[in-house]
Coordinates of C-alpha atoms in Angstrom, one line a residue:
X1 CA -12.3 -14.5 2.5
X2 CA -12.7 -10.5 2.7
X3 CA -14.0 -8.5 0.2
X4 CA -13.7 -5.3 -0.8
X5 CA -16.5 -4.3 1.2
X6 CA -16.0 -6.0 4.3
X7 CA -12.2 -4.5 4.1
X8 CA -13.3 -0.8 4.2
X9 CA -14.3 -1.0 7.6
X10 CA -10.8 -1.3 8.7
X11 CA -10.1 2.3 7.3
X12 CA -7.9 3.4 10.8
X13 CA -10.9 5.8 11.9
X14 CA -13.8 2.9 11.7
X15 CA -12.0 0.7 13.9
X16 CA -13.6 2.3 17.0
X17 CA -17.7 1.4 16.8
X18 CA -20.2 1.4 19.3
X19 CA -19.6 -2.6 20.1
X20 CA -16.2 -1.5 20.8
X21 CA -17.4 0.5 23.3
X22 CA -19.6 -1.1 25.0
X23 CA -16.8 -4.9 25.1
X24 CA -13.8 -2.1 26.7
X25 CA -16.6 -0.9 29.7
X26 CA -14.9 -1.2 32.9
X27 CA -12.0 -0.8 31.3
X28 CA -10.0 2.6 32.7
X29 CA -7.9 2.9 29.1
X30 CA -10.9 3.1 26.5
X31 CA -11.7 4.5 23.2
X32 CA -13.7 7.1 24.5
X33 CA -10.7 8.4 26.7
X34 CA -7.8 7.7 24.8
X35 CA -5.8 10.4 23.7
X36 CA -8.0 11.4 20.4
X37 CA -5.1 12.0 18.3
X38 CA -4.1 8.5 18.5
X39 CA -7.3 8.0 17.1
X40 CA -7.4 10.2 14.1
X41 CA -3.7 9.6 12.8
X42 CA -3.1 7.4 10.1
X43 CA -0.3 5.8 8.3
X44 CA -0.8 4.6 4.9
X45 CA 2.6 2.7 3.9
X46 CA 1.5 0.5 6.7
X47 CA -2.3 0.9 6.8
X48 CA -5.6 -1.5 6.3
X49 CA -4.7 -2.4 2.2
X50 CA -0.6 -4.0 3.9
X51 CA -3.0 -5.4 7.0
X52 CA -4.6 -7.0 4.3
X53 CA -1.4 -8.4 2.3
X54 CA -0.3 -9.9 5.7
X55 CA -3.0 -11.8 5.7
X56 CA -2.9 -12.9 2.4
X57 CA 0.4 -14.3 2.7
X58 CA -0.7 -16.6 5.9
X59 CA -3.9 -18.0 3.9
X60 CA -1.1 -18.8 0.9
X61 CA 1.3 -20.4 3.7
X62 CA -1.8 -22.6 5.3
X63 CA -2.6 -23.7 1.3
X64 CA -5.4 -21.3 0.1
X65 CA -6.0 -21.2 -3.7
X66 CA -5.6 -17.3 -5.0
X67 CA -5.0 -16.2 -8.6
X68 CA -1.7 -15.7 -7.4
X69 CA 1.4 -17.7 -6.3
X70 CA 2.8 -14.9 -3.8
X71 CA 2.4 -11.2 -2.4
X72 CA 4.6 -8.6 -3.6
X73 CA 4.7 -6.3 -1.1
X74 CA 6.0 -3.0 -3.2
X75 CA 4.2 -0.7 0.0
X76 CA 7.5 0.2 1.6
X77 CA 10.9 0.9 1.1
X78 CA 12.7 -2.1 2.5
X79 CA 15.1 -3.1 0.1
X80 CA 16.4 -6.3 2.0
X81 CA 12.9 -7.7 2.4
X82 CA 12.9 -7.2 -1.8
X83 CA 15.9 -9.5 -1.8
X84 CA 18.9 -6.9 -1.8
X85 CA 22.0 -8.4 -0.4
X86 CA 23.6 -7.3 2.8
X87 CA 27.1 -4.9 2.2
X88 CA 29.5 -7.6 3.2
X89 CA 31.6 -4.7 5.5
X90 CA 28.8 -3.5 7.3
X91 CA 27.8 -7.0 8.4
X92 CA 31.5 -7.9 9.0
X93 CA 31.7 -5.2 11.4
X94 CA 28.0 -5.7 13.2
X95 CA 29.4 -9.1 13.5
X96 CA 32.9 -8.2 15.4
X97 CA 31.4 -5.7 17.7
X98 CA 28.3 -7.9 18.8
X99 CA 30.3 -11.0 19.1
X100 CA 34.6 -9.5 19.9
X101 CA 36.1 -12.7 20.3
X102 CA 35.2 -13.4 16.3
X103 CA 38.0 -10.9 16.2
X104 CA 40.7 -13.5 17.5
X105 CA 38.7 -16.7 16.0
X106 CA 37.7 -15.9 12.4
X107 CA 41.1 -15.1 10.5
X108 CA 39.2 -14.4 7.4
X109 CA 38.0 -10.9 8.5
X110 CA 40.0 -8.0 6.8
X111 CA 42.3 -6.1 9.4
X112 CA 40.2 -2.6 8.9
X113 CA 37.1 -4.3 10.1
X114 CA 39.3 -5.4 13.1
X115 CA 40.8 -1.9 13.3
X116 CA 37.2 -0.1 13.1
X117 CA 35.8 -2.3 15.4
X118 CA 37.9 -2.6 18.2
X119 CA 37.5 1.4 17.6
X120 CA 34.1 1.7 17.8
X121 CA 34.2 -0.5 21.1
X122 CA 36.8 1.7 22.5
X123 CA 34.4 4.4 22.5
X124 CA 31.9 1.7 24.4
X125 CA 31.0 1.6 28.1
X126 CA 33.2 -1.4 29.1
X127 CA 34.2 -1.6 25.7
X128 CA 30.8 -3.6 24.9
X129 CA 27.9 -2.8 22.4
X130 CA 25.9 -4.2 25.5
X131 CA 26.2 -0.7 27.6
X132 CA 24.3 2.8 27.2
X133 CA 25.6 5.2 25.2
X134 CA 25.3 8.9 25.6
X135 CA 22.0 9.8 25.0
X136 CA 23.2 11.6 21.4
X137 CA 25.0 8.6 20.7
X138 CA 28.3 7.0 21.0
X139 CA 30.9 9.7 20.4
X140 CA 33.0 8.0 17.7
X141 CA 29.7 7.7 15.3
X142 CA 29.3 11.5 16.0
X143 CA 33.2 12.7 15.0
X144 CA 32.8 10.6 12.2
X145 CA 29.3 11.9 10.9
X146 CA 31.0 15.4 11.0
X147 CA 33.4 14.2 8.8
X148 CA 31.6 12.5 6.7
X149 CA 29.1 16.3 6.3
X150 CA 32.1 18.1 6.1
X151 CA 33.6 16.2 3.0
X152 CA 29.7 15.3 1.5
X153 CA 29.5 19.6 1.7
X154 CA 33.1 20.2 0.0
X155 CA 34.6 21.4 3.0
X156 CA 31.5 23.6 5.0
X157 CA 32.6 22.4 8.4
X158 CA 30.3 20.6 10.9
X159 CA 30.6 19.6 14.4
X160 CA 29.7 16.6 16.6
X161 CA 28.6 18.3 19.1
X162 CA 25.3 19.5 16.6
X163 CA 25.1 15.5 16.3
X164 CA 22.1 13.8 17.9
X165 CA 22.2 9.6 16.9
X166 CA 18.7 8.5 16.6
X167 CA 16.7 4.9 15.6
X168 CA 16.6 5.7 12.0
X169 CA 15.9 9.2 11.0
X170 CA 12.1 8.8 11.8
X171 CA 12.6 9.2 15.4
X172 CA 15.0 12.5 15.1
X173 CA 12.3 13.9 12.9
X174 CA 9.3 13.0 15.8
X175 CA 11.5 14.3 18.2
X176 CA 12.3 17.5 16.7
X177 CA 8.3 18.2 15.6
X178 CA 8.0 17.0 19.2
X179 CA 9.7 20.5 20.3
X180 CA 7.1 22.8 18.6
X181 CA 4.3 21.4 20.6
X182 CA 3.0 24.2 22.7
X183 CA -1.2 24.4 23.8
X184 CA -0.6 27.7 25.6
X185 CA 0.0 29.4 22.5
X186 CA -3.4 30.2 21.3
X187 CA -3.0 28.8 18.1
X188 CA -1.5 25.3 16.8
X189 CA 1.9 25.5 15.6
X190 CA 2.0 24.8 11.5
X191 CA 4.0 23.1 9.8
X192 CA 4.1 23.3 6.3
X193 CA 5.0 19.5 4.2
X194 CA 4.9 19.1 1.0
X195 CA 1.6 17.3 -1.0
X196 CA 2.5 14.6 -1.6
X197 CA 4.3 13.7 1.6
X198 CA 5.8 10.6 3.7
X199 CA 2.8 9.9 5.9
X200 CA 5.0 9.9 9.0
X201 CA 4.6 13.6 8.7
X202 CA 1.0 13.6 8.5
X203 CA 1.0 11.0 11.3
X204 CA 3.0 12.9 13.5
X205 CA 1.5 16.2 13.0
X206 CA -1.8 14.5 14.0
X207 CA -0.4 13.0 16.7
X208 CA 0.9 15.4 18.1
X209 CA -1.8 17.9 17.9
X210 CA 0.2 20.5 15.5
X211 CA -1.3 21.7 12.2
X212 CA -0.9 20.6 9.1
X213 CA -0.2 23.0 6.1
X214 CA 0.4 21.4 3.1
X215 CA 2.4 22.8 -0.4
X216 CA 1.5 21.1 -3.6
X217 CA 4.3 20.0 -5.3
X218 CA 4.1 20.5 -9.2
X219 CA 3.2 17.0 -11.4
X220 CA 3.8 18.9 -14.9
X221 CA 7.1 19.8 -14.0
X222 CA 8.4 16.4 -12.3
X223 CA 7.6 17.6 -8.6
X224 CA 9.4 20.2 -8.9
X225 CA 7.8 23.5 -6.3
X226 CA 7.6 27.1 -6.8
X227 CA 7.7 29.8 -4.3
X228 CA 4.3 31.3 -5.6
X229 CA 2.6 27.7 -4.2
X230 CA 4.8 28.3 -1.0
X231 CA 3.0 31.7 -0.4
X232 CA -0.6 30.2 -1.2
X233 CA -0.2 27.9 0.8
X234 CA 1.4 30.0 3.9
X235 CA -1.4 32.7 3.5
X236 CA -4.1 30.4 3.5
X237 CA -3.3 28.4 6.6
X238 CA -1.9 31.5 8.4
X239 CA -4.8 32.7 10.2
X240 CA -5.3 29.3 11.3
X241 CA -2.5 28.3 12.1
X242 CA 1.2 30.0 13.6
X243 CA 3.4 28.5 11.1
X244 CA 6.9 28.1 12.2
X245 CA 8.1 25.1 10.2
X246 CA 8.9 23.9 6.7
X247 CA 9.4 20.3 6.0
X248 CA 11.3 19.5 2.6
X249 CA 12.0 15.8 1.2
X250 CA 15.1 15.7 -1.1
X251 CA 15.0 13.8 -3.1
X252 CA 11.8 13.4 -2.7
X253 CA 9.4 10.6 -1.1
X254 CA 7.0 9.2 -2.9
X255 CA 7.7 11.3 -5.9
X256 CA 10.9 10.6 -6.8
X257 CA 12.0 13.8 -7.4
X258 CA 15.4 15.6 -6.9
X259 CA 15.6 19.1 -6.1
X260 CA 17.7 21.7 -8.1
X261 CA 20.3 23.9 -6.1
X262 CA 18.0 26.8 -7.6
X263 CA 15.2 25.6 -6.4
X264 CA 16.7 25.0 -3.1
X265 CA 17.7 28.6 -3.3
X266 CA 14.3 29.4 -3.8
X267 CA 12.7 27.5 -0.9
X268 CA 15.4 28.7 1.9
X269 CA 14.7 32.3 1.1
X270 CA 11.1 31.7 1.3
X271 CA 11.7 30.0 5.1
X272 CA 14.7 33.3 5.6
X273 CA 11.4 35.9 4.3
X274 CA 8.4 34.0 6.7
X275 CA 11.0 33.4 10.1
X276 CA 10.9 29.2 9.5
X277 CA 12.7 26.5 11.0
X278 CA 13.6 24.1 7.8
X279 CA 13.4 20.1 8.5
X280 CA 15.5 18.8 5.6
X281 CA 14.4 15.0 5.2
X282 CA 17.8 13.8 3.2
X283 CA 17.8 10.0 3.7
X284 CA 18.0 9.6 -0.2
X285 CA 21.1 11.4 -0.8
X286 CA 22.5 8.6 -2.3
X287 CA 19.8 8.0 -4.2
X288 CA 20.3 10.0 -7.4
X289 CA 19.8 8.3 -11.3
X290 CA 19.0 10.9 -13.1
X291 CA 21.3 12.4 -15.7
X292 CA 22.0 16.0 -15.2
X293 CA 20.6 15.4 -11.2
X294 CA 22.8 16.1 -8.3
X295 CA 22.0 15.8 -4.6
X296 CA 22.5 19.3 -2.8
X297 CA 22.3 19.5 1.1
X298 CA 20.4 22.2 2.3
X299 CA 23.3 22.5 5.1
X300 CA 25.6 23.6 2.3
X301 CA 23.3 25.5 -0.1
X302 CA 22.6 27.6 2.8
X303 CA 25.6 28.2 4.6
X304 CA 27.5 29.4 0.6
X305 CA 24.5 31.7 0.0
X306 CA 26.0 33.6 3.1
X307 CA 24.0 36.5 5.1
X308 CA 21.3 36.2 6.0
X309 CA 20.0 32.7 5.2
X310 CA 23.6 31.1 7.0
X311 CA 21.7 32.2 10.2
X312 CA 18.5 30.0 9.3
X313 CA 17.5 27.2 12.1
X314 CA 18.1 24.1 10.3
X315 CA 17.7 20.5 11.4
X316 CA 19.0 17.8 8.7
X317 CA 18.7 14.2 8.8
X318 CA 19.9 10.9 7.4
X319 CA 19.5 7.5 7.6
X320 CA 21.2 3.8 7.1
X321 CA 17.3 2.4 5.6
X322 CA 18.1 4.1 2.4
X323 CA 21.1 4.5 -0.4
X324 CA 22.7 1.8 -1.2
X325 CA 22.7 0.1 2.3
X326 CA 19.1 -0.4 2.8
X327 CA 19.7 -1.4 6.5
X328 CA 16.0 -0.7 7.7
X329 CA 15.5 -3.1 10.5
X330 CA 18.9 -1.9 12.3
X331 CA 17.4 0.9 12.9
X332 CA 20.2 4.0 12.7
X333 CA 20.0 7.8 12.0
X334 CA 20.8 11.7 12.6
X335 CA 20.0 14.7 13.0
X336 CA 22.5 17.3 12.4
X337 CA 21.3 20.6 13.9
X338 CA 22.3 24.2 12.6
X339 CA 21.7 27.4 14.4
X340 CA 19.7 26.0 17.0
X341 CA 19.3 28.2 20.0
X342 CA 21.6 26.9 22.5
X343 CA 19.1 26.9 25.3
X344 CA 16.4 24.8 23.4
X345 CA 19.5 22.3 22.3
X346 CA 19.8 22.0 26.0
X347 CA 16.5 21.0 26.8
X348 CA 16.4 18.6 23.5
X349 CA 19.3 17.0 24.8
X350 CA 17.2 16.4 28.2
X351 CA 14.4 15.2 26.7
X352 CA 16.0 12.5 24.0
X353 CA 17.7 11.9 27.3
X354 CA 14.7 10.0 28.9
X355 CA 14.8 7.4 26.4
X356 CA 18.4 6.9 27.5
X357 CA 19.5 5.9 23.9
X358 CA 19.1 4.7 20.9
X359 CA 20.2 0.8 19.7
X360 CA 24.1 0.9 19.8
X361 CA 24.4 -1.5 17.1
X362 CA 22.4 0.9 14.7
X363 CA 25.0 3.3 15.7
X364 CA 27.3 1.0 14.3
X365 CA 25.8 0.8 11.3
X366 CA 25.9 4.4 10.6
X367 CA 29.5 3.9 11.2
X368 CA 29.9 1.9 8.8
X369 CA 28.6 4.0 6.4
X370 CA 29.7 7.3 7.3
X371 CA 33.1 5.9 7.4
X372 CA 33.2 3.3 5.1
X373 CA 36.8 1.5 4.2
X374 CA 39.7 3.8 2.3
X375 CA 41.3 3.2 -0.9
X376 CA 43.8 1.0 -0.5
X377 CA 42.3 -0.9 3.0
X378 CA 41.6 -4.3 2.2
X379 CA 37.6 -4.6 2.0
X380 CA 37.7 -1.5 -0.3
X381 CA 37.7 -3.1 -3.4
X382 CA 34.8 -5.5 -2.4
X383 CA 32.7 -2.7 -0.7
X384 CA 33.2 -0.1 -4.0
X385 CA 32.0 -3.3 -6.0
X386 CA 29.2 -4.0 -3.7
X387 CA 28.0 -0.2 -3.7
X388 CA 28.1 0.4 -7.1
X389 CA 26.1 -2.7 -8.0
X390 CA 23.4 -1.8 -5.7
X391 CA 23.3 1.8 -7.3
X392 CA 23.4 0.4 -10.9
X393 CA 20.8 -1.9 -10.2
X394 CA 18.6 1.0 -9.0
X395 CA 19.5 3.5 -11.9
X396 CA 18.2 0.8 -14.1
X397 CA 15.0 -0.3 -12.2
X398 CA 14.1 3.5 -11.8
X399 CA 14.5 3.9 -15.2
X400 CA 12.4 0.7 -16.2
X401 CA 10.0 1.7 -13.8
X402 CA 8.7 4.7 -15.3
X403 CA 8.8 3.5 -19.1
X404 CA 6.8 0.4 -18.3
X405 CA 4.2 2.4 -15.8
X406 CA 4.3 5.2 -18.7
X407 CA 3.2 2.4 -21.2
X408 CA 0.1 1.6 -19.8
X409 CA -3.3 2.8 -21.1
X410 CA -4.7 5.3 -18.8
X411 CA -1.2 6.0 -16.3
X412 CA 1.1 8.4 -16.5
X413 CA 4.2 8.3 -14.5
X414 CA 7.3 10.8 -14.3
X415 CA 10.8 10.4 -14.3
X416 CA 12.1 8.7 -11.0
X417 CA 14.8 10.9 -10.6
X418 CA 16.2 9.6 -7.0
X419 CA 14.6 7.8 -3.9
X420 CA 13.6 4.4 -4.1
X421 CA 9.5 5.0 -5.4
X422 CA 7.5 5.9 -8.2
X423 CA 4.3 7.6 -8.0
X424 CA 2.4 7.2 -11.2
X425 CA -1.2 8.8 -11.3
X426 CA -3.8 6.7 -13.0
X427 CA -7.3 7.5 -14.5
X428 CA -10.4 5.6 -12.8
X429 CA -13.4 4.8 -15.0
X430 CA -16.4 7.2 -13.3
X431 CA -18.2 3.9 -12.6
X432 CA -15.5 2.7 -10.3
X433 CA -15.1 6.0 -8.7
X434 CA -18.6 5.2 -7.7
X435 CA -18.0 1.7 -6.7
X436 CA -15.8 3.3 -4.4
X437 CA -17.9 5.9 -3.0
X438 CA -20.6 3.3 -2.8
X439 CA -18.4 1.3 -0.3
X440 CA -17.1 4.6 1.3
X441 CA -13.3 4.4 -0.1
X442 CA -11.4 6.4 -1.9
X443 CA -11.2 6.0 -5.6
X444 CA -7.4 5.0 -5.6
X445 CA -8.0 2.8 -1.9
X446 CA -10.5 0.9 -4.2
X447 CA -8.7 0.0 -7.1
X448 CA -5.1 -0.7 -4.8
X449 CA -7.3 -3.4 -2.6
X450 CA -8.4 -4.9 -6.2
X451 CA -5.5 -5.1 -7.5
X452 CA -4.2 -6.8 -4.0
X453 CA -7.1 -9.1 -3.9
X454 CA -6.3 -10.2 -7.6
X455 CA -2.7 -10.2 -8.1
X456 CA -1.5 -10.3 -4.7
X457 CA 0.8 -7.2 -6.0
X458 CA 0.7 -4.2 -2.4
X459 CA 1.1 -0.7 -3.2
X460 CA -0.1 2.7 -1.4
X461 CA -2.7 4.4 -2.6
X462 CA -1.8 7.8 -3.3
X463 CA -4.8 9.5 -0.6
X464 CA -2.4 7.9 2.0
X465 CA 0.0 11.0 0.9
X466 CA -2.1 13.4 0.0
X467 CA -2.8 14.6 -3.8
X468 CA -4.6 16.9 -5.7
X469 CA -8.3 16.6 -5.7
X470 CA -9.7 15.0 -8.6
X471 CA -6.4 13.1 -9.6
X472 CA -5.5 9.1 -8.4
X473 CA -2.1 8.0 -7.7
X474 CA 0.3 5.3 -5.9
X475 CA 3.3 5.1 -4.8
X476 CA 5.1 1.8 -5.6
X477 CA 9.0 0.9 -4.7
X478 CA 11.7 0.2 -7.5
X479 CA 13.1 -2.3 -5.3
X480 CA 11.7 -5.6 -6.8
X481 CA 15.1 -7.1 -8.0
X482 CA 14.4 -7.3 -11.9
X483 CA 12.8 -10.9 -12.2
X484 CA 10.5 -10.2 -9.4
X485 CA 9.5 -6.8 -11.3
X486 CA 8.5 -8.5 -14.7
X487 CA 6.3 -10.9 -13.0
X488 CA 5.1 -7.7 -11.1
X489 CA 4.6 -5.6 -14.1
X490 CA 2.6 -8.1 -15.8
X491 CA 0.1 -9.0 -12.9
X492 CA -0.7 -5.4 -13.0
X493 CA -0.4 -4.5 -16.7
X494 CA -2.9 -7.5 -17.1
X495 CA -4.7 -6.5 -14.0
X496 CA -5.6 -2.9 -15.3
X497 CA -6.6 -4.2 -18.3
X498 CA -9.2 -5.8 -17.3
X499 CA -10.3 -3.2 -14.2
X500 CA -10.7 -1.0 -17.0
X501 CA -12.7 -3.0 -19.0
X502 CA -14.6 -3.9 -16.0
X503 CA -15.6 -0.1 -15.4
X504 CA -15.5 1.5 -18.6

């Protein structure tokens, strides 16, 4: 079995030693000539302490003993892995437009799934989810994602021809980043994310060689930012770095947080005062809890504060992973672009181009959800129910999330306003912290792969998304459906318990 120890020397930049080395010789791909940024990137939600959990579960499967009966793997985001159920609609109509002659066989499928998918497949090469679509994604999907902006924005228009269809939102946001790469500009190109972050931004940035400017978000006021922290931050990297973008995540990933329109306000005249092209990462937007919270696009904030912000370069993305659909492994997303010069939205379009398309039946997920069944049509009723559980049933695991985190000796944990994560920061004994550094790991890597290797419980540590120095976080999911969570909570509440008494 591993241990601790042995475990560190996975950490993603110790993979590549001198034995390495010398077993690729004669090789013409190597280590030593690889592209070095694929070398120094690293991605924590699926890093060395999940690489680990993997493992765990196939030594459980082959009949190892472990103090534990299972792995709860509360690293990611994936709410169907956690044991959500699927939106009966949205499988109903993956179901008619993979397979069409269920269509004329199955006479238990509601006439608007019918209608909607014979309407998507109209809009098909051969009228089959088996052909290309346009590289920015089968043109039905993009009317109705305008539609569905338009009516999400009270009214504040939006067109599908600003409407690339991506595989999930991840790959919209790589290939936007993927635009501001530019070596014959003296400088790197910065972009400014906020600390902490998703570590596909970090990841990216790395890998593609752009800078990385980070913007502490504010723990004693619920991760909430302030512009004075947006200047630091700007005016430190600057002579570094030739800033040109500003990443927001709303509502926020991993901390849970959901931004006020006056805080919005704030950061879009911050971007309108430095010339920045805003990413708005908005794949949680149906993700609010909260009491008092309320999801605002940037899209609309910016377009009703008028001149001159409504002229801002703005790229906004969504995704069917999230809300209450939690479709991960189909793989659909957006971008919505606004103000983009139309000369570079040429050249985007040529370059997404070369991967010809992304998976048409992710595309016809996001149809599902961007235009979902009316009032009145007969899956409404059982979709509305459907959605509404799922949200409940997050509302009331956010909420028991950070009370029972918050009741633990030596963790604090704020309010998980929207997203699907908590990050609660926790207080290492000084003798641990040493452990740790004794073993060459962070504090919070250490006591994560402890708590994996004695509960069988897989979180992120919070270095994997960046934090202030001197404080220890993670970032778990509230997606453990509510028996799962209380055998969760107390393998870790008895866990900490005794780490603590371990190291005090």
């Amino acid at each position: 079995m591993r241990t601790a120890q042995t475990l560190s020397g996975i950490v993603a930049r110790r993979f590549f030693n001198t034995s390495t080395r010398i077993m690729a010789s004669g090789k013409t791909l190597t280590v030593s000539n690889i592209n070095p940024n694929v070398i120094k990137m690293e991605y924590a939600v699926r890093g060395p302490i999940v690489i680990r959990a993997v493992e765990l579960e196939k030594e459980l499967a082959a009949g190892a003993q472990k103090p534990f009966p299972n792995v709860i793997k509360a690293n990611i985001g994936d709410a169907h892995a956690m044991g959500q159920k699927p939106i009966t609609f949205i499988r109903q109509l993956l179901a008619c437009i993979a397979n069409p002659s269920l269509m004329e066989t199955d006479k238990s499928l509601p006439s608007d799934v019918i209608e909607h998918a014979n309407a998507f497949l109209g809009s098909c090469g051969g009228k089959s989810a088996g052909a290309y679509s346009q590289s920015t994604g089968v043109e039905i999907v993009r009317k109705h994602v305008a539609e569905y902006i338009s009516r999400r924005d009270n009214g504040v228009p939006s067109n599908s021809e600003d409407i690339c269809l991506s595989g999930g939102a991840s790959e919209s946001i790589r290939n936007v980043l993927k635009l501001f790469i530019n070596k014959g500009s003296g400088k790197k190109v910065g972009v400014m994310i906020p600390i902490p972050q998703y570590p596909l931004y970090s990841a990216t940035i790395e890998e593609f060689g752009l800078g990385q400017v980070g913007y502490y978000l504010s723990e004693s006021s619920n991760w909430s930012l302030d512009e004075a922290e947006l200047e630091r931050s700007f005016e430190e990297h600057s002579k570094e770095y030739d800033i040109r973008v500003l990443c927001v995540i709303n509502p926020g990933n991993p901390t849970g947080q959901v931004l006020s329109r006056d805080n919005i306000e704030t950061i879009i005249k911050f971007a309108q005062k430095k010339k920045l092209f805003i990413l708005a990462d908005e794949v949680y937007q149906d993700n609010v809890y909260a009491q008092g919270s309320q999801f605002h696009s940037f899209k609309k904030v910016l377009v009703e504060m008028g001149e001159p912000y409504n002229k801002l370069e703005l790229a906004s993305f969504h995704s069917v992973s999230k809300g209450y659909m939690g479709e991960c492994g189909m793989r659909g997303g957006y971008v919505e672009f606004l103000n983009l010069d139309p000369e570079v939205y040429v050249l985007f379009k040529k370059m997404i181009s070369a991967k010809l398309c992304s998976t048409v039946l992710g595309q016809a997920v996001i149809d599902a959800v961007v235009n979902p069944p009316k009032e009145g049509e007969p899956s409404y009723a059982l979709w509305k129910k459907e959605k509404d559980a799922v949200l409940a049933s997050l509302k009331e695991r956010a909420t028991l999330v950070e009370k029972a985190y918050s009741s633990i000796d030596g963790i604090s944990c704020n309010p998980v306003q929207g997203a699907m994560y908590a990050f609660p920061q926790i207080t290492i004994p000084q003798k641990a912290v040493e452990k740790a550094q004794s073993l060459n790991q962070q504090p919070d890597f250490f006591y994560a792969l402890e708590l994996l290797e004695s509960t069988g419980i897989c979180i992120v540590p919070g270095s994997g998304f960046g934090q202030k120095d001197g404080t220890y976080h993670f970032r778990t999911t509230i997606l453990p459906q509510p028996e799962l969570f209380k055998d969760m909570l107390a393998r870790f509440t008895d866990f900490h318990t005794k780490f603590l008494a371990k190291y005090k």
